[in-house]
């Protein structure tokens, strides 16, 4: 998750890029926007550019099919900018020209390209400098009501930008450059033309380090327990919570993930272990990523995933049972006299 509350603009420039296949062209600015001139405008632009990334969990890296990162144009330009061998204006113009070159699908819309240099961008608990590249394609009409001498008047802006609807954006964080940087990407476009932003322009793939391995495995296991296991095994909510609690305890107490150990200690059932392997394989194929058999557990990824691991059984509107362990001390049954289900709990001491 990216935090921008303390982030500041260092530079901002706006260009325009058209659709190459439609014989449109690009327009490059020589003048930067003065980000110090209007605090309200600066605040609105920060909201427009950065707020959509607050809920972006997936972190990407640049890559190139030839396995040489220097052939990735956006990576190469960005690295040179961060190293100080390419100035901001030349960087922004090079990026815009390259975006124009890959804008060949006939349905790609023309639009403004905003390139910004940022400071104090926080990602995964650390602050860094960053580059943001954003594109606005869709315009909307807006009404503006204003006060006149004899009452209220109204006017309109036909081609205005909704600051709550960023069309495309990428934030390149200046860390782990040799591995392809940490990159967050957003694309709200629907349709076949959408792939050009992430695949053709940026050439990104999901990061596959310890943080990503830990988070992805915990997410896949949670979905497996909640969605897949009951198709094969007879399970109630308490059984699912127990399996999730056991996995959470494993990730919180171990320093390294070992696939064989995890299967034995957490899943335990051979049939369920086989089912989980198939479930993981499906995830790997669908999202073009892979799970390692052994990796160092990232504690910050465990902390992040802990909030989504639910350990509560909700009973009608009367009771909530929070289950933190000891599944054997919780029994479920059916009372025929009352015609209702019940849970029986065993405990030693009642605490305040």
mmCIF file of N, CA and C in Angstrom, residues 10 16 19 65 87 108 110-111 142-143 150 153 158 164 185 202 208 261 322 338:
data_model
loop_
_atom_site.group_PDB
_atom_site.id
_atom_site.type_symbol
_atom_site.label_atom_id
_atom_site.label_comp_id
_atom_site.label_asym_id
_atom_site.label_seq_id
_atom_site.Cartn_x
_atom_site.Cartn_y
_atom_site.Cartn_z
ATOM 1 N N UNK A 10 8.036 17.746 -6.582
ATOM 2 C CA UNK A 10 9.277 18.459 -6.873
ATOM 3 C C UNK A 10 9.212 19.092 -8.256
ATOM 4 N N UNK A 16 0.806 16.384 -24.209
ATOM 5 C CA UNK A 16 -0.388 15.784 -24.823
ATOM 6 C C UNK A 16 0.073 14.750 -25.840
ATOM 7 N N UNK A 19 -3.182 9.548 -30.892
ATOM 8 C CA UNK A 19 -3.174 8.164 -31.356
ATOM 9 C C UNK A 19 -2.423 8.095 -32.682
ATOM 10 N N UNK A 65 11.394 -8.820 -22.333
ATOM 11 C CA UNK A 65 11.389 -10.218 -22.806
ATOM 12 C C UNK A 65 12.787 -10.771 -23.061
ATOM 13 N N UNK A 87 17.808 15.059 -17.135
ATOM 14 C CA UNK A 87 17.037 16.060 -16.389
ATOM 15 C C UNK A 87 15.540 15.814 -16.541
ATOM 16 N N UNK A 108 -7.358 3.543 -28.822
ATOM 17 C CA UNK A 108 -6.667 4.282 -27.771
ATOM 18 C C UNK A 108 -7.004 5.759 -27.890
ATOM 19 N N UNK A 110 -6.680 9.830 -27.217
ATOM 20 C CA UNK A 110 -5.670 10.849 -26.956
ATOM 21 C C UNK A 110 -5.911 11.444 -25.566
ATOM 22 N N UNK A 111 -4.932 12.155 -25.057
ATOM 23 C CA UNK A 111 -5.128 12.748 -23.739
ATOM 24 C C UNK A 111 -3.885 13.425 -23.215
ATOM 25 N N UNK A 142 -19.104 19.841 -16.714
ATOM 26 C CA UNK A 142 -19.308 20.245 -15.331
ATOM 27 C C UNK A 142 -20.064 21.579 -15.287
ATOM 28 N N UNK A 143 -20.973 21.681 -14.342
ATOM 29 C CA UNK A 143 -21.690 22.938 -14.116
ATOM 30 C C UNK A 143 -21.032 23.708 -12.979
ATOM 31 N N UNK A 150 -27.723 40.201 -8.872
ATOM 32 C CA UNK A 150 -29.168 40.038 -8.659
ATOM 33 C C UNK A 150 -29.584 38.590 -8.439
ATOM 34 N N UNK A 153 -26.102 32.636 -10.925
ATOM 35 C CA UNK A 153 -25.985 32.273 -12.325
ATOM 36 C C UNK A 153 -25.340 30.911 -12.461
ATOM 37 N N UNK A 158 -17.326 22.160 -20.709
ATOM 38 C CA UNK A 158 -17.738 20.979 -21.471
ATOM 39 C C UNK A 158 -16.709 19.861 -21.432
ATOM 40 N N UNK A 164 -11.716 12.568 -9.410
ATOM 41 C CA UNK A 164 -11.945 11.297 -8.716
ATOM 42 C C UNK A 164 -11.893 10.103 -9.660
ATOM 43 N N UNK A 185 0.796 0.267 -10.578
ATOM 44 C CA UNK A 185 0.182 0.564 -11.867
ATOM 45 C C UNK A 185 -1.337 0.577 -11.742
ATOM 46 N N UNK A 202 4.728 0.046 -20.439
ATOM 47 C CA UNK A 202 5.528 -0.128 -19.230
ATOM 48 C C UNK A 202 6.298 -1.442 -19.184
ATOM 49 N N UNK A 208 8.066 -10.740 -7.406
ATOM 50 C CA UNK A 208 8.033 -12.103 -6.851
ATOM 51 C C UNK A 208 9.102 -12.273 -5.775
ATOM 52 N N UNK A 261 6.834 -28.730 5.359
ATOM 53 C CA UNK A 261 6.513 -28.496 6.769
ATOM 54 C C UNK A 261 5.136 -27.866 6.914
ATOM 55 N N UNK A 322 -15.484 -15.594 18.994
ATOM 56 C CA UNK A 322 -14.150 -15.357 18.452
ATOM 57 C C UNK A 322 -13.276 -16.576 18.768
ATOM 58 N N UNK A 338 -35.528 -27.718 20.709
ATOM 59 C CA UNK A 338 -35.621 -26.302 20.344
ATOM 60 C C UNK A 338 -35.645 -26.100 18.826
#
